Short mmCIF file of C-alpha atoms and ligand atoms in Angstrom, two decimals:
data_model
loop_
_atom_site.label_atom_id
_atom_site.label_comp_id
_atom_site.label_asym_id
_atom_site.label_seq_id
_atom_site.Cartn_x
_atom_site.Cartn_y
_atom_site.Cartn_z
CA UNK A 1 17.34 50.98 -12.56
CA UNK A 2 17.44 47.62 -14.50
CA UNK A 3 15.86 44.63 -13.30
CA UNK A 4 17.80 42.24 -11.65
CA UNK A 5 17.98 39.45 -13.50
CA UNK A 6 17.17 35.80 -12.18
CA UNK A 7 18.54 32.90 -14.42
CA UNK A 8 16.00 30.28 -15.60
CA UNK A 9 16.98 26.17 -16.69
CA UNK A 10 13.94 24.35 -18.30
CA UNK A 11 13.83 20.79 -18.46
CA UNK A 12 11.28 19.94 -21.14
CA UNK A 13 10.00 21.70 -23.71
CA UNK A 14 6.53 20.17 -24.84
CA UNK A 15 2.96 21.35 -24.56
CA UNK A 16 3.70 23.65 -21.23
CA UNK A 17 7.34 24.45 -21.98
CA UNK A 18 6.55 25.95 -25.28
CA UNK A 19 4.11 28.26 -23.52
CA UNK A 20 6.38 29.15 -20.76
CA UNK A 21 9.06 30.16 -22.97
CA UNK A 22 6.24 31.91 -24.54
CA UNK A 23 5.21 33.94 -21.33
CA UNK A 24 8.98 34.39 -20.55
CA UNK A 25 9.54 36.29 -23.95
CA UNK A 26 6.50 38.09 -24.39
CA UNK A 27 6.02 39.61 -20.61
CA UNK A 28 9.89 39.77 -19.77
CA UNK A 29 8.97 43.84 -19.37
CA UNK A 30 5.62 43.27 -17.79
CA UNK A 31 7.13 41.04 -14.82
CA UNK A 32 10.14 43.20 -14.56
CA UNK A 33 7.97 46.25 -14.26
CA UNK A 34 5.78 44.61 -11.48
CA UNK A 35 8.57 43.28 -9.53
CA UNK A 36 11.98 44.51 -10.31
CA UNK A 37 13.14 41.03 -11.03
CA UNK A 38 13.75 39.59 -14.67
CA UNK A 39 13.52 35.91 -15.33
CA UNK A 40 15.96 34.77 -18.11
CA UNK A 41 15.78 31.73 -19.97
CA UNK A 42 19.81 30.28 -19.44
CA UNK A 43 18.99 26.75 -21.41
CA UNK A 44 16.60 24.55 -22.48
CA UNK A 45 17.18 20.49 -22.13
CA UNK A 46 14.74 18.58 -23.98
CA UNK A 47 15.03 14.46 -25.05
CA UNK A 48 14.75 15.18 -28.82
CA UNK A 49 17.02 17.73 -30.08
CA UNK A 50 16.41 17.28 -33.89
CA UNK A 51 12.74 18.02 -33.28
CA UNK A 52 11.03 21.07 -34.87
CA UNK A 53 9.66 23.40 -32.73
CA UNK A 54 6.59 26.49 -32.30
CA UNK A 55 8.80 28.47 -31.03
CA UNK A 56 12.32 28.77 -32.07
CA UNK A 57 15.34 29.14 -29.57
CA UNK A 58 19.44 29.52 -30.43
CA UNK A 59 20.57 25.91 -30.50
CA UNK A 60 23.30 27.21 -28.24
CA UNK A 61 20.53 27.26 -25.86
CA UNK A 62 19.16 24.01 -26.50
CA UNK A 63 20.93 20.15 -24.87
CA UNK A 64 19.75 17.28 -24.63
CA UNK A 65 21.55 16.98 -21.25
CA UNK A 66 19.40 18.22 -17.74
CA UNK A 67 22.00 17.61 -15.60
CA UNK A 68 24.20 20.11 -17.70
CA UNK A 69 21.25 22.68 -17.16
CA UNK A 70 21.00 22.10 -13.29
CA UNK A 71 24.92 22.41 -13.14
CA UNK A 72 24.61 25.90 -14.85
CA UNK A 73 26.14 28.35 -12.10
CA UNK A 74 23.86 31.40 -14.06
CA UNK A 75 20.56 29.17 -13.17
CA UNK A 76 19.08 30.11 -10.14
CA UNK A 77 15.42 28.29 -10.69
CA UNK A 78 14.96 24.59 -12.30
CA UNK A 79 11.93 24.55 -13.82
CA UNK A 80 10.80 20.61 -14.65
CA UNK A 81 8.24 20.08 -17.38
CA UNK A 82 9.19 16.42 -18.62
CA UNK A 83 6.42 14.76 -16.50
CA UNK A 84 6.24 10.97 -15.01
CA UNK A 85 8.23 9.88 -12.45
CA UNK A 86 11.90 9.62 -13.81
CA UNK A 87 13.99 10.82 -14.48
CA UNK A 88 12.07 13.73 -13.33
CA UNK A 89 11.90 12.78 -9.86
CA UNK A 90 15.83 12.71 -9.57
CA UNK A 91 16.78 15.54 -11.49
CA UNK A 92 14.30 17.47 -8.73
CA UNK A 93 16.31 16.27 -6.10
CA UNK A 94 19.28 16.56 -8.32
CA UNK A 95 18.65 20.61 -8.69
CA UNK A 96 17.44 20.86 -4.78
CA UNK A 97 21.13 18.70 -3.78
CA UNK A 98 22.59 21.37 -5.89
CA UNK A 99 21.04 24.71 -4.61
CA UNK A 100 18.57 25.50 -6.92
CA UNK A 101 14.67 26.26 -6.13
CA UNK A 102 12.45 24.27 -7.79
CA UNK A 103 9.05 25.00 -9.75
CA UNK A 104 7.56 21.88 -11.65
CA UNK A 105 3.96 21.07 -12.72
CA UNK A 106 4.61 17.48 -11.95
CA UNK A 107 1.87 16.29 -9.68
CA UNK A 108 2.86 12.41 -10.46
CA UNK A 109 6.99 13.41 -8.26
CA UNK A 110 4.82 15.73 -5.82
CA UNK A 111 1.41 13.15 -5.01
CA UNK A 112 4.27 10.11 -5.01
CA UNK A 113 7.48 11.58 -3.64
CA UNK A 114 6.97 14.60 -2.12
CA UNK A 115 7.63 14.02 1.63
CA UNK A 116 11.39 13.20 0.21
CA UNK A 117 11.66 16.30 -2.22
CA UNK A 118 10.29 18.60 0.33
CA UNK A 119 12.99 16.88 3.29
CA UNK A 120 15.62 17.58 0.81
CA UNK A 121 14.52 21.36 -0.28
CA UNK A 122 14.29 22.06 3.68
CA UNK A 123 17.85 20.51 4.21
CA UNK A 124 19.02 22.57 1.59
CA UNK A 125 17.24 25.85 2.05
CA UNK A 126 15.65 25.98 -1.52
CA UNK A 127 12.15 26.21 -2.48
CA UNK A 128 9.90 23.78 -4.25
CA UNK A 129 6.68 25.05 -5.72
CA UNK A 130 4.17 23.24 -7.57
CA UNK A 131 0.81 24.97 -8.57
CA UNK A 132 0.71 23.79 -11.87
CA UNK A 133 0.27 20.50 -10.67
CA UNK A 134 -3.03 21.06 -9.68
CA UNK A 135 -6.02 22.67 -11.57
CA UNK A 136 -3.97 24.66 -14.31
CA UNK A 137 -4.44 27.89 -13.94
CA UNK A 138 -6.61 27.75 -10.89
CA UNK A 139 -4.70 29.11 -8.50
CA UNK A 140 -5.92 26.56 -5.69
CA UNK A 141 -2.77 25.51 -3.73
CA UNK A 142 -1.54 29.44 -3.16
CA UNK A 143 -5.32 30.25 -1.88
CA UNK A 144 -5.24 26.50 0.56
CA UNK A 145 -2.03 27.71 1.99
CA UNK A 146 -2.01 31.23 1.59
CA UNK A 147 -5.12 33.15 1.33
CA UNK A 148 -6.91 30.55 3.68
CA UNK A 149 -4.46 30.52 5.98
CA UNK A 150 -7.31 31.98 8.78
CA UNK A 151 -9.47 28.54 8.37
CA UNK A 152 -9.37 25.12 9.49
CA UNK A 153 -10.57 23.80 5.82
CA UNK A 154 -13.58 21.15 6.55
CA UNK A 155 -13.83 19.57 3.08
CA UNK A 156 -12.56 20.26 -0.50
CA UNK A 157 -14.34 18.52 -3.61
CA UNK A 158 -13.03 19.06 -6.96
CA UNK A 159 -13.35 18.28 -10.66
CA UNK A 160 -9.94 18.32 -11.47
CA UNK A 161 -9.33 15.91 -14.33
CA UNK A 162 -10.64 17.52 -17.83
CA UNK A 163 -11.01 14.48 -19.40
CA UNK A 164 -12.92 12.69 -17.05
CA UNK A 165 -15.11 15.65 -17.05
CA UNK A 166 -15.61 15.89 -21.01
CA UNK A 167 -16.48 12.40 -21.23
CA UNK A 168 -19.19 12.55 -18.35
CA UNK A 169 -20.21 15.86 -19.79
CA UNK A 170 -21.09 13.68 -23.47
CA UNK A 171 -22.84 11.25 -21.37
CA UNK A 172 -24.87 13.24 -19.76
CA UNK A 173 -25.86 15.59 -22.72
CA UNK A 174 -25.47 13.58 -25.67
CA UNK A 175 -26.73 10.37 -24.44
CA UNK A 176 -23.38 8.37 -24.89
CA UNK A 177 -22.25 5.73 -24.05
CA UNK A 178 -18.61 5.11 -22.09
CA UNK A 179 -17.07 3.41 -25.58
CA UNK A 180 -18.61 6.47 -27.43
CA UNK A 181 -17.61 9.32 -25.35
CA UNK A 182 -13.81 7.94 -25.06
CA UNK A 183 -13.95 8.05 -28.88
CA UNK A 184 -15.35 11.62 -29.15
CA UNK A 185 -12.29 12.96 -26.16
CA UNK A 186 -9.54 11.01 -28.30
CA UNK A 187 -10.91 12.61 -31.79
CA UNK A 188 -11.38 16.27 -30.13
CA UNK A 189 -7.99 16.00 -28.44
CA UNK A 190 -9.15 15.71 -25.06
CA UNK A 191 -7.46 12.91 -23.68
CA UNK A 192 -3.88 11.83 -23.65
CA UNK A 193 -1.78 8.93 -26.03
CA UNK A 194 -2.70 7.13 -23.03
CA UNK A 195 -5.44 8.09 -21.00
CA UNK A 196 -5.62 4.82 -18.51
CA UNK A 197 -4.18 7.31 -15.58
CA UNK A 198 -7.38 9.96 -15.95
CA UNK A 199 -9.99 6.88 -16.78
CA UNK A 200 -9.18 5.62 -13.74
CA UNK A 201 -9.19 8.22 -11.64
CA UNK A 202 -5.47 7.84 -10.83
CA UNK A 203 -4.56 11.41 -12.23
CA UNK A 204 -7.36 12.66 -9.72
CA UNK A 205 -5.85 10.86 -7.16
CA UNK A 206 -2.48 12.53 -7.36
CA UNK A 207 -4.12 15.66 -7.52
CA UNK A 208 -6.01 14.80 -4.57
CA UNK A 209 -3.29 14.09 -2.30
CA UNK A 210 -1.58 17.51 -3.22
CA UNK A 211 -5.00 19.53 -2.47
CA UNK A 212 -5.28 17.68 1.25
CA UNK A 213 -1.23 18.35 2.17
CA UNK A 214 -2.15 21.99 0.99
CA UNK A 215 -5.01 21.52 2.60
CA UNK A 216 -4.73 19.83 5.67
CA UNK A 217 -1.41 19.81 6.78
CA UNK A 218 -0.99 16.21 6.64
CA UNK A 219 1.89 14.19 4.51
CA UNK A 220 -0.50 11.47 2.09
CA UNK A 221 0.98 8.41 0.92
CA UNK A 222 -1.10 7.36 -2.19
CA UNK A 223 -1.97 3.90 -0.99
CA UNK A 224 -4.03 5.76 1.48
CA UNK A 225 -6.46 7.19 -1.31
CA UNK A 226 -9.43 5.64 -2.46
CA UNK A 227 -9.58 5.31 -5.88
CA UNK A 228 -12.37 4.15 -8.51
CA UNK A 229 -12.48 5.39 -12.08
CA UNK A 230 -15.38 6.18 -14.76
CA UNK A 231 -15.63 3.25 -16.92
CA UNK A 232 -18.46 1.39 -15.13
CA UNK A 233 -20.89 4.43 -15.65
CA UNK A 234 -23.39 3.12 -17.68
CA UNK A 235 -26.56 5.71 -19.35
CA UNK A 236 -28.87 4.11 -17.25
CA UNK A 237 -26.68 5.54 -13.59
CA UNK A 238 -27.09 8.59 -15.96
CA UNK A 239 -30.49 8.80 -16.82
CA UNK A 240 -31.85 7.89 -12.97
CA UNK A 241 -29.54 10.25 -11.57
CA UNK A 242 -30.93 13.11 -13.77
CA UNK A 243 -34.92 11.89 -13.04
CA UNK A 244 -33.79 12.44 -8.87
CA UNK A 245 -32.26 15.78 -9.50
CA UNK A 246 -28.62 14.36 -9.73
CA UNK A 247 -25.54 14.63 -12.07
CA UNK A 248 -22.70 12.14 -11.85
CA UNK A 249 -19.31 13.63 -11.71
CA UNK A 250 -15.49 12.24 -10.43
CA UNK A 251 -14.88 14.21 -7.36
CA UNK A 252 -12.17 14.05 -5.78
CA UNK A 253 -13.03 14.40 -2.00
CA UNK A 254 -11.03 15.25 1.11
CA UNK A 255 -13.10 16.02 3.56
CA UNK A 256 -12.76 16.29 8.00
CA UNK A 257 -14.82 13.58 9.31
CA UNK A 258 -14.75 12.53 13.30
CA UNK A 259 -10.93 13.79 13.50
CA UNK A 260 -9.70 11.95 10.79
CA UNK A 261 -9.33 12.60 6.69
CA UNK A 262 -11.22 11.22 4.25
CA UNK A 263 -9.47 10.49 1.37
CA UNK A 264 -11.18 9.27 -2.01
CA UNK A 265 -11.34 9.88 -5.97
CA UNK A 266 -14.52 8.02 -7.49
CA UNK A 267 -17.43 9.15 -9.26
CA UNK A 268 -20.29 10.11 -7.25
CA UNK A 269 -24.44 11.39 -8.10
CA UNK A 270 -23.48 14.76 -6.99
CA UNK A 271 -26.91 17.12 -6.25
CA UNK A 272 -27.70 19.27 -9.56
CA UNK A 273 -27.77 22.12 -7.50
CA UNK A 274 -24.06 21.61 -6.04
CA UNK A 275 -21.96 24.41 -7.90
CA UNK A 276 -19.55 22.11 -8.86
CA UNK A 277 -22.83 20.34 -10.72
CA UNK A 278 -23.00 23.07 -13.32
CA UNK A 279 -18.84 22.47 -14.17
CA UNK A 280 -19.06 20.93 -18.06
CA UNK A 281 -16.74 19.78 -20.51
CA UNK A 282 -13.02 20.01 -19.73
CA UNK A 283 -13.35 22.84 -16.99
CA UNK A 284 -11.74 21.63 -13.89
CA UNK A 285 -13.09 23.44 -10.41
CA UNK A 286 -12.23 22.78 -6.64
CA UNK A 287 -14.94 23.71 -4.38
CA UNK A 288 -13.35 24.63 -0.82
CA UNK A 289 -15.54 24.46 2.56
CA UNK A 290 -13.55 26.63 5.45
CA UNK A 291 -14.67 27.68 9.09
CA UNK A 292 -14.23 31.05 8.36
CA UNK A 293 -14.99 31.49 4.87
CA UNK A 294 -17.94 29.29 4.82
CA UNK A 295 -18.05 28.32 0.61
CA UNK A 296 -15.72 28.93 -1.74
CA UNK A 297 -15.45 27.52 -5.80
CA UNK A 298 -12.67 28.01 -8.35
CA UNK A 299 -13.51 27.53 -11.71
CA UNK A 300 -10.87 27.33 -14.64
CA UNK A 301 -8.63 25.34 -17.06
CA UNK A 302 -6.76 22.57 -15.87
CA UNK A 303 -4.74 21.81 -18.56
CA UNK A 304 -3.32 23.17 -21.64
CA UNK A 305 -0.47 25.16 -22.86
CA UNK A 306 -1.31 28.75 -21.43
CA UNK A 307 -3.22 28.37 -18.59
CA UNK A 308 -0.73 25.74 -17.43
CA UNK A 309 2.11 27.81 -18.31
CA UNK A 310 0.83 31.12 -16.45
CA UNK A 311 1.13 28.95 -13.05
CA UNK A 312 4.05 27.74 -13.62
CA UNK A 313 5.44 31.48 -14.63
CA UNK A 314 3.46 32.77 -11.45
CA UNK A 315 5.52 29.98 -9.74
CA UNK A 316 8.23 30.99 -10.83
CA UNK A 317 7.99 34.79 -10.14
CA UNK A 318 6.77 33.62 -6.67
CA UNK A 319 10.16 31.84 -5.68
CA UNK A 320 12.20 34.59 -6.98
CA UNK A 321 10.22 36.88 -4.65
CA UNK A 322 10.17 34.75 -1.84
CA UNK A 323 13.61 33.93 -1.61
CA UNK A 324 14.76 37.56 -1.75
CA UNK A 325 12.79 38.45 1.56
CA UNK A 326 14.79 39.46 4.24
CA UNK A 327 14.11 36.56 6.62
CA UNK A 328 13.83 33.80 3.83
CA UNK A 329 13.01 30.29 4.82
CA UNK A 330 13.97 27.32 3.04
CA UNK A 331 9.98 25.75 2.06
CA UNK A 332 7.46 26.27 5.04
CA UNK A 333 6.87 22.73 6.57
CA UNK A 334 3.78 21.17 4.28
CA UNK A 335 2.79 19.13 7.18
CA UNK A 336 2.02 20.65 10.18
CA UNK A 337 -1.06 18.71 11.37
CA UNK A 338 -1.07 15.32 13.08
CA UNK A 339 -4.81 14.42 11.70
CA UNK A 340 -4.81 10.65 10.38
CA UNK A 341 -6.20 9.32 6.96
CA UNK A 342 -9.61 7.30 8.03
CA UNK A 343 -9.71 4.01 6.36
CA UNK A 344 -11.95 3.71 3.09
CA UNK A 345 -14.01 1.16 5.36
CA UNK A 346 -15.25 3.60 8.03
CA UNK A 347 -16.55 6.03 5.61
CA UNK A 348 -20.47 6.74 5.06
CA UNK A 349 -22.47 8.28 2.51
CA UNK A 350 -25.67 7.56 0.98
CA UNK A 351 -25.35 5.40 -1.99
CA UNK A 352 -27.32 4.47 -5.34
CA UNK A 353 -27.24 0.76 -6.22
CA UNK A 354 -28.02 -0.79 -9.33
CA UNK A 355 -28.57 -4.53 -9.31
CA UNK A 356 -29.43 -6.01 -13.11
CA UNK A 357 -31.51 -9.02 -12.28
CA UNK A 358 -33.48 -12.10 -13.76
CA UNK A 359 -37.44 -10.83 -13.66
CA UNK A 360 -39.05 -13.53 -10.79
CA UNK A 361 -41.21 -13.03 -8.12
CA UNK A 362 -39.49 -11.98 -4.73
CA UNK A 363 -36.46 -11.09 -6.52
CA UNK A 364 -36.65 -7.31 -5.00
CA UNK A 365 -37.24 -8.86 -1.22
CA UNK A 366 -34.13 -10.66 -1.41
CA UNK A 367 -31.79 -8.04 -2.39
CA UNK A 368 -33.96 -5.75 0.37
CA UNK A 369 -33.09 -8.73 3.13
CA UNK A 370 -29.24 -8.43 2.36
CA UNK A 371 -29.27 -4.72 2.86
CA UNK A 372 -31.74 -4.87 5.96
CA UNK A 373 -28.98 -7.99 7.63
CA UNK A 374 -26.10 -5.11 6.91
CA UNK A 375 -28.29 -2.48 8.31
CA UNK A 376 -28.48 -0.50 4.99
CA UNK A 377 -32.17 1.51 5.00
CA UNK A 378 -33.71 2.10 1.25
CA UNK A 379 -34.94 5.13 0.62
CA UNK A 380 -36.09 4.82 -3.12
CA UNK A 381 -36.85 1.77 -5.40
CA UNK A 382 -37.54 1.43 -8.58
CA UNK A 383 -37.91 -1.49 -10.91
CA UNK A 384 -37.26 -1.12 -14.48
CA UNK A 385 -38.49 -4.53 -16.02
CA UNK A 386 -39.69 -5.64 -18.99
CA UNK A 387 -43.24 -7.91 -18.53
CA UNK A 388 -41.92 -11.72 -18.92
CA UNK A 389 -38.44 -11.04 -20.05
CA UNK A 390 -36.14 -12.22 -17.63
CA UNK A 391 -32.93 -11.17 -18.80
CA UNK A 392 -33.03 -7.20 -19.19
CA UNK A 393 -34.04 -6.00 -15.96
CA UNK A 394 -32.94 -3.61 -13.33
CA UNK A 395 -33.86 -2.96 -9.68
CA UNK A 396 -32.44 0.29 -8.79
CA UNK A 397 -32.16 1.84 -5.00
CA UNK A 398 -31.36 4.70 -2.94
CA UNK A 399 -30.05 4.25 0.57
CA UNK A 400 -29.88 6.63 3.67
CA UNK A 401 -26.21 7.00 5.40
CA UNK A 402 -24.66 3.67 5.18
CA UNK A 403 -21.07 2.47 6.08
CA UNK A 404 -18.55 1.78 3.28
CA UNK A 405 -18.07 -1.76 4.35
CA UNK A 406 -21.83 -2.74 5.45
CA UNK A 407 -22.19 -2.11 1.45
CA UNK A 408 -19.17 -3.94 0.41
CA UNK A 409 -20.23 -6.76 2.17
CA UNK A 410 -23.56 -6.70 1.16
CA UNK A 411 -23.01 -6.12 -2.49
CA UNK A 412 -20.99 -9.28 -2.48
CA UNK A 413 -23.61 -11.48 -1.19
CA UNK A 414 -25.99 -9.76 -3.24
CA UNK A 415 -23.86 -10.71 -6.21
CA UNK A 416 -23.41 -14.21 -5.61
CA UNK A 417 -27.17 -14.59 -5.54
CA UNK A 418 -28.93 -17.20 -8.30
CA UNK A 419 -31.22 -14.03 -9.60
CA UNK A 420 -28.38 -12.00 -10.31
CA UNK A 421 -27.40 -11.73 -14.20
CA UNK A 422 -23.87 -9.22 -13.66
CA UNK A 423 -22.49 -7.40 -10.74
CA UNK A 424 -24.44 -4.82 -8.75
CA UNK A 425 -23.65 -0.85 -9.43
CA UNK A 426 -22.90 1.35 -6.66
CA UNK A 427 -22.23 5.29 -6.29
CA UNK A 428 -21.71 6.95 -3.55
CA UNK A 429 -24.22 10.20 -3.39
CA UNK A 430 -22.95 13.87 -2.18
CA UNK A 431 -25.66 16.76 -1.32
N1 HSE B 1 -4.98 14.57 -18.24
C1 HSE B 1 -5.17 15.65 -17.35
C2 HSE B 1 -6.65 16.07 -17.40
C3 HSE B 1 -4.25 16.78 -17.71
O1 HSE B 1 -7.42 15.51 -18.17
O2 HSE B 1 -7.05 16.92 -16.63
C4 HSE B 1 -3.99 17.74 -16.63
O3 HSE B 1 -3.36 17.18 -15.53
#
């Protein structure tokens, strides 16, 4: 019997687009052979018509017009791949208003705007699904919703911005600096026209709140995330994290404390021996902590044309499956828990803390007094000076368990004082 076929409308056709059109064409059979079901590419909108492109379609296939592709009565699945957060965010609820499911690697519309799609896909009875927009090909969200179902998840921490990842990965190996191993991503082609969004951990962050909804149950607005990007790493934080048996990465962290969810996207002197430790260059990998699973890692691309565009086929296959079961529901609420996002302030970790001072005598007793008047215990201190210069040294610390805002606090009277020559350092330290 022939496979039924299920009409497909693609809006964008760049880096991921090409390779689901790709996947589409070369493992039509394949798919239809493992689940009876054909997808079929109806049309392609994309902003540039005129452009050449890897892989060729009919240009009776091609507009430059999404709504026209959404309005199609012979698509049954919108597939977004234009990115940002408009138009793509309307046409989404544009497709959803007109009874189409939804698959986008967009985690930008999900992170910012996805209480509202997900309202509007439940209204409607459609389906929204959005692995892609997290981790590539890692297939993180169907395992946090699907495979985990059995656990209440205690804490996820993952590497999942590649560039981020590369340039700490120079760093650390090569000896770079920040400047340098910016300059090495942008020649290799590892970071985007603009990277500002991954430097700054804001790409993380979007990813972040995904993983905890999947996660946790819980809607996240993106205010509610803590964010702190890369470019303040200097070799030094390198070097002293290596000679106490530390690497420094950008987690992303969501993890159950006291009731409440921490939230937070910075980078952090992670243990060497952490898994998640040993994840170099562009590799992203989400490290998952369950009550009944105990430890879990996956390890894997997140980005690029294939591995993006095998979730977002896998997506796609998904929805057609879904919404041909017998009792089909419109998307299965996200947010099912009533657990609160604790405030950046009430976290605690241990942290590292790097103060570049002027070489005097007592210098080291009065940063120690300012932590000691917060309540912040030192576990490690070195000085790295140089005899009689006064304007190259460090004092660099270790802390037990402090409180986010004892440190804050301190830090900026420790700043302010006359022996200071730049701001302190600080990273916060995971086991
Ligand atoms: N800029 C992102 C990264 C691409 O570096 O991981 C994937 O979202």
């Amino acid at each position: 019997m022939a496979a039924k076929e299920i009409g497909i409308g693609l809006i964008g056709m760049g880096t991921v687009g090409t390779g689901v059109v790709k996947i589409l064409r070369e493992r039509g059979d394949t798919i239809a052979a493992r689940t009876g079901l054909r997808p079929v590419l109806r049309q392609v909108a994309v902003r540039n018509l005129g452009q050449m492109r890897e892989v060729a379609l009919p240009p009776e296939m091609m507009t430059a017009d999404p709504q026209a592709v959404i309005a199609r009565p012979d698509v049954d699945i919108v597939v977004e791949l234009m990115g940002g957060y408009e138009p793509a965010r309307t046409l989404v609820l544009k497709a959803i208003e007109s009874g189409k499911h939804v698959v986008t690697a967009n985690k930008a519309i999900i992170a910012l705007y996805g209480q509202e799609i997900f309202a509007a896909a439940r209204e409607k009875g459609v389906l929204v699904y959005f692995e892609a927009s997290v981790g590539g090909a890692i297939p993180i969200l169907a395992a946090l919703r699907e495979s985990f179902v059995a656990n209440e998840i205690r804490a996820i921490f993952g590497i999942v911005n590649g560039t981020t990842n590369y340039i700490l990965t120079r760093m650390t190996e090569d000896g770079m600096d920040f400047g340098e191993a910016l300059a090495e991503a942008v020649r290799g082609g590892y970071a985007e026209a603009d990277p500002t969004l991954d430097l700054e951990g804001i790409d993380a962050a979007h990813k972040l709140a995904i993983l905890a909804s999947c996660a946790f149950g819980i809607p996240v607005d993106m205010e509610d995330v803590y964010v702190e990007g890369i470019s303040e790493v200097c070799p030094q934080d390198i070097s002293y994290a290596r000679e106490f048996g530390y690497v420094i990465k950008l987690l992303a962290i969501a993890k159950e404390a006291g009731g409440s969810i921490e939230l937070r996207v910075h980078p952090t002197m992670l243990s060497r021996h952490h898994p998640l430790a040993s994840v170099r260059e562009t590799y992203n990998a989400i490290y998952v902590e369950g009550d009944a699973i105990g430890k879990a890692m996956f390890l894997g691309r997140g980005a690029g044309r294939m591995p993006t565009a095998s979730a977002v086929v896998s997506d796609i296959v998904e929805a057609i499956l879904r919404s041909r079961e017998a009792d089909f529901q419109a998307e299965r609420s996200l947010y099912w828990n009533r657990k609160t996002i604790q405030p950046m302030s009430e976290v605690a970790c241990k942290f590292y803390l790097r103060f570049p001072i002027v070489d005097q005598p007592g210098v080291i007793g009065k940063i120690a007094t300012v932590l000691g008047s917060h309540g912040i215990s030192i576990t490690s201190v070195r000085a790295s000076l140089v005899e009689m210069t006064t304007n190259a040294g460090h004092v660099e610390m270790l802390t037990h368990r402090a409180g986010e805002a004892a440190v804050q606090q301190a830090l900026q009277e420790i700043n302010a004082l006359p022996v200071m020559r730049d701001k302190s350092m600080y990273l916060r330290i995971e086991e």
